[in-house]
Coordinates of C-alpha atoms and ligand atoms in Angstrom, one line a residue:
M1 CA 0.0 0.0 0.0
V2 CA 1.2 3.5 -0.7
V3 CA 0.2 6.6 1.3
V4 CA 0.8 9.9 -0.4
L5 CA 1.1 12.7 2.2
K6 CA 0.0 16.3 1.6
P7 CA 2.9 18.8 1.4
N8 CA 4.4 19.8 4.7
P9 CA 2.5 17.4 6.9
D10 CA 2.1 18.2 10.6
K11 CA 5.0 16.4 12.4
E12 CA 3.0 15.2 15.4
K13 CA 0.2 13.8 13.2
L14 CA 2.8 12.1 11.0
D15 CA 4.6 10.6 14.0
S16 CA 1.4 9.2 15.4
L17 CA 0.4 7.7 12.0
V18 CA 3.8 6.1 11.7
S19 CA 3.7 4.6 15.2
W20 CA 0.2 3.3 14.7
L21 CA 1.3 1.5 11.5
K22 CA 4.4 0.1 13.2
S23 CA 2.2 -1.2 16.0
K24 CA 0.4 -3.2 13.3
N25 CA 3.7 -4.8 12.3
I26 CA 3.9 -2.8 9.1
S27 CA 7.3 -1.5 8.0
I28 CA 7.5 1.9 6.3
H29 CA 9.6 2.9 3.5
A30 CA 9.4 6.7 3.2
V31 CA 10.5 8.4 0.0
T32 CA 10.9 12.1 -0.2
G33 CA 10.3 13.4 -3.7
E34 CA 10.6 16.9 -5.1
S35 CA 7.1 17.9 -3.9
K36 CA 5.7 15.0 -1.9
V37 CA 6.5 12.5 0.8
I38 CA 5.3 8.9 0.0
L39 CA 5.0 6.2 2.6
G40 CA 5.4 2.7 1.1
L41 CA 3.8 0.2 3.5
I42 CA 5.1 -3.4 3.6
G43 CA 3.5 -6.1 5.5
D44 CA 0.0 -7.4 5.9
T45 CA -2.0 -4.3 4.9
S46 CA -5.2 -6.2 4.3
T47 CA -6.7 -5.2 7.6
L48 CA -6.0 -1.5 7.1
D49 CA -9.1 0.6 6.3
I50 CA -8.3 2.7 3.2
G51 CA -11.2 5.0 4.0
M52 CA -9.9 5.7 7.4
L53 CA -6.4 6.5 6.2
H54 CA -7.9 8.7 3.5
A55 CA -9.8 10.7 6.1
L56 CA -6.6 11.8 7.9
D57 CA -6.0 15.4 7.1
I58 CA -2.2 14.9 6.4
V59 CA -3.1 12.3 3.7
E60 CA -3.6 13.2 0.1
D61 CA -4.1 9.7 -1.4
V62 CA -4.0 6.0 -0.6
K63 CA -3.4 3.2 -3.1
R64 CA -3.2 -0.6 -2.8
V65 CA -0.2 -2.0 -4.6
K66 CA -1.2 -5.3 -6.0
E67 CA 2.2 -6.3 -7.5
P68 CA 4.3 -8.5 -5.2
Y69 CA 7.3 -6.2 -5.6
K70 CA 7.0 -3.2 -3.4
N71 CA 10.3 -1.4 -2.9
A72 CA 11.0 -1.9 -6.6
N73 CA 7.7 -0.6 -7.6
R74 CA 7.4 2.8 -9.4
Q75 CA 4.4 3.5 -7.2
F76 CA 6.6 3.3 -4.1
H77 CA 9.2 5.5 -5.6
P78 CA 7.9 7.7 -8.5
E79 CA 11.2 9.3 -9.3
D80 CA 14.0 7.6 -11.2
T81 CA 16.7 6.1 -9.0
V82 CA 20.1 7.5 -9.9
I83 CA 23.1 5.4 -8.9
K84 CA 26.4 7.1 -8.1
V85 CA 29.4 5.2 -9.2
A86 CA 32.8 6.8 -8.5
N87 CA 32.8 10.1 -10.4
T88 CA 29.9 9.1 -12.8
Q89 CA 26.3 8.2 -12.4
I90 CA 23.9 5.6 -13.9
G91 CA 20.4 6.9 -14.7
G92 CA 19.0 10.4 -14.3
G93 CA 19.3 11.3 -17.9
T94 CA 22.9 10.2 -18.5
L95 CA 23.9 7.5 -21.0
T96 CA 26.2 4.9 -19.4
L97 CA 28.6 3.1 -21.7
M98 CA 30.0 -0.1 -20.1
A99 CA 32.6 -1.7 -22.2
G100 CA 35.4 -4.3 -22.0
P101 CA 36.2 -7.9 -22.7
C102 CA 34.0 -10.9 -21.7
S103 CA 36.9 -12.0 -19.5
V104 CA 40.0 -10.5 -18.1
E105 CA 43.0 -12.3 -19.7
T106 CA 46.3 -10.5 -19.1
E107 CA 47.4 -7.1 -17.8
D108 CA 48.2 -5.9 -21.3
Q109 CA 44.9 -7.0 -22.6
I110 CA 42.7 -5.4 -20.0
V111 CA 44.7 -2.2 -19.7
G112 CA 44.9 -1.8 -23.5
I113 CA 41.1 -2.3 -23.9
A114 CA 40.4 0.0 -21.0
K115 CA 42.4 2.8 -22.5
A116 CA 40.7 2.3 -25.9
V117 CA 37.1 2.3 -24.6
K118 CA 37.8 5.2 -22.3
A119 CA 39.1 7.3 -25.2
A120 CA 35.9 6.3 -27.1
G121 CA 33.6 7.6 -24.3
A122 CA 33.0 4.5 -22.1
T123 CA 32.2 5.4 -18.5
I124 CA 32.6 2.0 -16.9
L125 CA 35.0 -0.9 -17.6
R126 CA 33.6 -4.4 -17.7
G127 CA 35.5 -7.6 -17.5
G128 CA 34.7 -11.1 -16.0
S129 CA 37.0 -12.8 -13.6
F130 CA 34.7 -15.4 -12.3
K131 CA 33.1 -16.8 -15.4
P132 CA 29.9 -19.0 -15.4
R133 CA 30.6 -21.2 -18.4
T134 CA 28.3 -23.8 -19.9
S135 CA 31.1 -26.3 -20.1
P136 CA 33.3 -27.2 -17.1
Y137 CA 36.2 -27.6 -19.6
S138 CA 36.0 -24.0 -20.8
F139 CA 38.2 -21.2 -19.3
Q140 CA 36.6 -20.4 -16.0
G141 CA 38.1 -16.9 -15.5
L142 CA 41.3 -15.8 -13.7
G143 CA 39.5 -15.4 -10.4
A144 CA 41.0 -13.2 -7.7
E145 CA 44.0 -12.4 -10.0
G146 CA 41.6 -11.0 -12.7
L147 CA 40.1 -8.6 -10.1
E148 CA 43.6 -7.3 -9.4
L149 CA 44.2 -6.8 -13.1
L150 CA 40.9 -4.9 -13.4
K151 CA 42.0 -2.6 -10.5
I152 CA 45.3 -1.9 -12.4
A153 CA 43.2 -1.0 -15.4
R154 CA 41.1 1.3 -13.2
R155 CA 44.2 3.0 -11.9
E156 CA 45.6 3.5 -15.3
T157 CA 42.4 5.0 -16.8
G158 CA 40.2 6.2 -13.9
L159 CA 37.3 4.1 -15.2
P160 CA 35.2 2.4 -12.5
I161 CA 34.9 -1.4 -12.8
I162 CA 32.0 -3.8 -13.0
T163 CA 32.5 -7.5 -12.7
E164 CA 30.5 -10.6 -12.0
I165 CA 30.1 -12.4 -8.6
M166 CA 29.1 -16.1 -8.7
E167 CA 28.8 -17.0 -5.1
I168 CA 28.6 -15.5 -1.6
S169 CA 32.0 -16.7 -0.6
Q170 CA 33.6 -14.4 -3.2
L171 CA 32.1 -11.3 -1.6
P172 CA 35.1 -10.2 0.4
L173 CA 37.1 -10.1 -2.8
F174 CA 34.6 -7.6 -4.2
D175 CA 35.3 -5.0 -1.5
D176 CA 37.1 -2.7 -4.0
V177 CA 34.9 -3.3 -7.0
D178 CA 32.6 -0.4 -8.1
V179 CA 29.6 -2.3 -9.4
I180 CA 28.9 -6.0 -8.6
Q181 CA 27.2 -7.9 -11.5
V182 CA 24.8 -10.8 -10.9
G183 CA 24.7 -12.8 -14.1
T184 CA 21.7 -14.3 -15.9
R185 CA 22.3 -17.7 -14.3
N186 CA 22.3 -16.3 -10.8
M187 CA 19.3 -14.0 -11.1
Q188 CA 17.3 -16.2 -8.8
N189 CA 20.2 -17.1 -6.4
F190 CA 18.2 -15.7 -3.6
N191 CA 20.8 -16.2 -0.9
L192 CA 23.3 -14.3 -3.0
L193 CA 20.9 -11.5 -3.6
K194 CA 20.2 -11.2 0.1
E195 CA 23.9 -10.9 0.9
L196 CA 24.3 -8.3 -1.7
G197 CA 21.4 -6.5 -0.1
K198 CA 23.3 -6.3 3.2
Q199 CA 26.1 -4.2 1.6
K200 CA 25.9 -0.9 -0.1
K201 CA 27.7 -1.3 -3.4
P202 CA 25.6 -1.0 -6.6
V203 CA 24.4 -4.3 -7.9
M204 CA 23.5 -4.9 -11.6
I205 CA 21.2 -7.8 -12.0
K206 CA 21.0 -9.4 -15.4
R207 CA 17.7 -10.8 -16.4
G208 CA 17.5 -14.5 -16.3
M209 CA 17.4 -16.0 -19.8
S210 CA 13.8 -17.2 -19.2
A211 CA 12.7 -14.8 -16.5
T212 CA 9.6 -12.6 -16.7
Y213 CA 9.7 -9.0 -15.9
E214 CA 8.0 -9.7 -12.6
E215 CA 10.6 -12.3 -11.6
L216 CA 13.4 -9.8 -12.5
L217 CA 11.8 -7.2 -10.3
M218 CA 11.4 -9.7 -7.5
S219 CA 15.1 -10.3 -7.6
A220 CA 15.7 -6.6 -7.3
E221 CA 13.2 -6.7 -4.4
Y222 CA 15.4 -9.3 -2.6
V223 CA 18.4 -6.9 -2.7
M224 CA 16.2 -3.9 -1.6
S225 CA 14.5 -5.8 1.1
E226 CA 17.8 -6.1 2.9
G227 CA 18.5 -2.4 2.6
N228 CA 20.5 -1.8 -0.5
E229 CA 18.7 0.5 -2.9
N230 CA 21.5 0.7 -5.5
V231 CA 20.1 -1.7 -8.0
I232 CA 20.5 -1.6 -11.8
L233 CA 18.6 -3.9 -14.2
C234 CA 20.1 -5.4 -17.4
E235 CA 18.2 -7.0 -20.3
R236 CA 20.6 -9.3 -22.1
G237 CA 18.4 -11.4 -24.3
I238 CA 15.9 -14.1 -23.5
R239 CA 15.5 -17.7 -24.8
T240 CA 13.1 -18.0 -27.7
F241 CA 12.6 -20.5 -30.5
E242 CA 15.0 -18.4 -32.7
T243 CA 18.4 -20.0 -33.0
Y244 CA 20.1 -17.6 -35.5
T245 CA 21.0 -15.3 -32.6
R246 CA 22.3 -16.6 -29.3
N247 CA 19.2 -15.1 -27.5
T248 CA 16.5 -12.7 -28.5
L249 CA 16.9 -9.1 -27.4
D250 CA 13.7 -7.9 -25.7
L251 CA 13.7 -4.2 -26.3
A252 CA 10.2 -3.9 -24.9
A253 CA 11.9 -4.5 -21.5
I254 CA 12.9 -0.8 -21.6
P255 CA 9.5 0.9 -21.7
V256 CA 7.9 -1.8 -19.7
L257 CA 10.5 -1.7 -16.9
K258 CA 10.6 2.1 -17.0
K259 CA 6.8 2.0 -16.2
L260 CA 6.9 -0.7 -13.5
T261 CA 10.1 0.3 -11.7
H262 CA 12.4 3.3 -10.9
F263 CA 15.7 1.5 -11.5
P264 CA 18.1 2.4 -14.4
I265 CA 17.9 -0.1 -17.3
I266 CA 21.0 -1.2 -19.2
I267 CA 20.9 -3.2 -22.4
D268 CA 23.5 -5.8 -23.3
P269 CA 23.4 -6.5 -27.1
S270 CA 26.5 -8.7 -27.0
H271 CA 25.0 -11.6 -25.1
A272 CA 21.6 -10.9 -26.6
T273 CA 22.9 -11.7 -30.2
G274 CA 26.1 -13.6 -29.9
K275 CA 27.2 -11.9 -33.1
S276 CA 29.5 -9.0 -33.3
A277 CA 28.0 -7.7 -36.5
L278 CA 24.6 -7.1 -34.8
V279 CA 25.9 -5.4 -31.6
S280 CA 26.2 -1.8 -32.8
D281 CA 22.7 -1.6 -34.4
L282 CA 21.0 -3.0 -31.4
A283 CA 23.0 -0.7 -29.0
I284 CA 21.6 2.2 -31.0
A285 CA 18.1 0.8 -30.9
A286 CA 18.4 0.5 -27.2
V287 CA 19.3 4.1 -26.8
A288 CA 16.4 5.1 -29.1
A289 CA 14.1 3.1 -26.9
G290 CA 15.2 5.0 -23.8
A291 CA 17.8 2.7 -22.2
D292 CA 20.0 4.4 -19.5
G293 CA 23.0 2.7 -21.0
V294 CA 24.5 -0.3 -22.8
M295 CA 27.0 -2.9 -21.8
V296 CA 29.1 -4.1 -24.7
E297 CA 31.9 -6.7 -25.0
V298 CA 35.0 -5.3 -26.6
H299 CA 38.2 -7.2 -27.4
N300 CA 41.4 -6.1 -29.1
D301 CA 41.7 -9.4 -31.0
P302 CA 38.2 -11.1 -31.0
P303 CA 39.3 -14.3 -32.9
K304 CA 41.8 -14.9 -30.1
A305 CA 39.5 -14.0 -27.2
W306 CA 39.4 -16.6 -24.4
C307 CA 35.7 -16.2 -24.2
D308 CA 32.8 -14.9 -26.4
G309 CA 35.0 -13.8 -29.3
A310 CA 32.2 -14.1 -31.8
Q311 CA 30.2 -11.4 -30.1
S312 CA 33.0 -9.1 -29.2
I313 CA 33.6 -6.0 -31.2
R314 CA 36.9 -4.3 -31.9
P315 CA 37.8 -1.0 -30.2
E316 CA 37.4 0.8 -33.5
T317 CA 33.9 -0.5 -33.9
F318 CA 33.1 0.5 -30.3
T319 CA 34.4 4.0 -31.0
E320 CA 31.9 4.4 -33.8
L321 CA 29.1 2.9 -31.7
A322 CA 29.8 5.3 -28.8
R323 CA 29.9 8.3 -31.1
K324 CA 26.5 7.4 -32.6
A325 CA 25.0 6.4 -29.2
L326 CA 26.1 9.6 -27.5
A327 CA 24.9 11.7 -30.5
L328 CA 21.5 10.0 -30.6
H329 CA 21.1 10.4 -26.8
E330 CA 21.8 14.2 -27.1
F331 CA 19.5 14.5 -30.1
M332 CA 16.7 12.8 -28.2
K333 CA 16.8 15.4 -25.5
T334 CA 15.8 18.0 -28.2
L335 CA 12.7 16.1 -29.3
Ligands
PEP1 C1 28.7 -11.5 -18.8 O1 28.2 -10.4 -18.8 O2 29.9 -11.7 -18.7 C2 27.8 -12.7 -18.7 C3 28.3 -13.9 -18.4 O3 26.6 -12.4 -19.1 P1 25.2 -13.2 -18.8 O4 25.1 -13.4 -17.4 O5 24.2 -12.2 -19.3 O6 25.3 -14.4 -19.7
MN2 MN1 30.5 -12.9 -22.3

């Protein structure tokens, strides 16, 4: 349930409303917007009398929220969430370009790619160190050593880093990472999500390859329910009957999620298509559809990449992509 307060509510009346709700075992998530304060009520609100709440003179409106996700719901939090990451931000009208290799391989590789994508306009460096691979015989990532190489690349370029966590036991290693990524295969690892909710670092949750929007939002709710409000959502393609592309990019996720939730939405056209030739066009389409950013796999020598070479674009291609994406984003502000 959402209770919208009238501007400048009487403090005593507000305190007594809050303590009455608490006495009914209802927890309250207050959001102060530009003009209004909204109380999001979580718990069993079925016994609350809407008419009675409406009648209070500090209350402007009361709405039942039927969706199971509450904190993640746009009704609880009408304004967009903006996530601060080092000296940049995700959401709030900016276009975030996350770029880098599928996996960190060597210091030269990650530092070289980091410099190239930074020069092209990337704002965040990506690179996997703990890799969830379909085959146990494939390269599994450099692990802790890869995280150190990412930090070297950050030092050399100033770019904040995003990298994937696969299990709770790895969390202490992520102390000095800027954004923690939860991959498609872990979107419903609820224990991991809860742990990530107990810390404050931004968490980017990739949509499970067969997850509905509601399931994705419930995963965000897990993180938020433990107190971490720094959540970013990423659409990276879903499984359909089509086999030409690795997955099918669901661009409808952008307007749908913008309506349902307040989190920034990032699109990953690399894992969505599996084909480097398709990445730039879909990145541009994502910007046109209102995405807050894109995440793209970039490799200096894709045929020799240790992982996902077929979908990795070269730095020169990324430079063109970034130029077009940033120009389109600026242009859209004038429409
Ligand atoms: C990745 O971004 O490196 C990755 C493994 O992506 P996904 O979880 O979307 O497959
Ligand atoms: Mn990859």
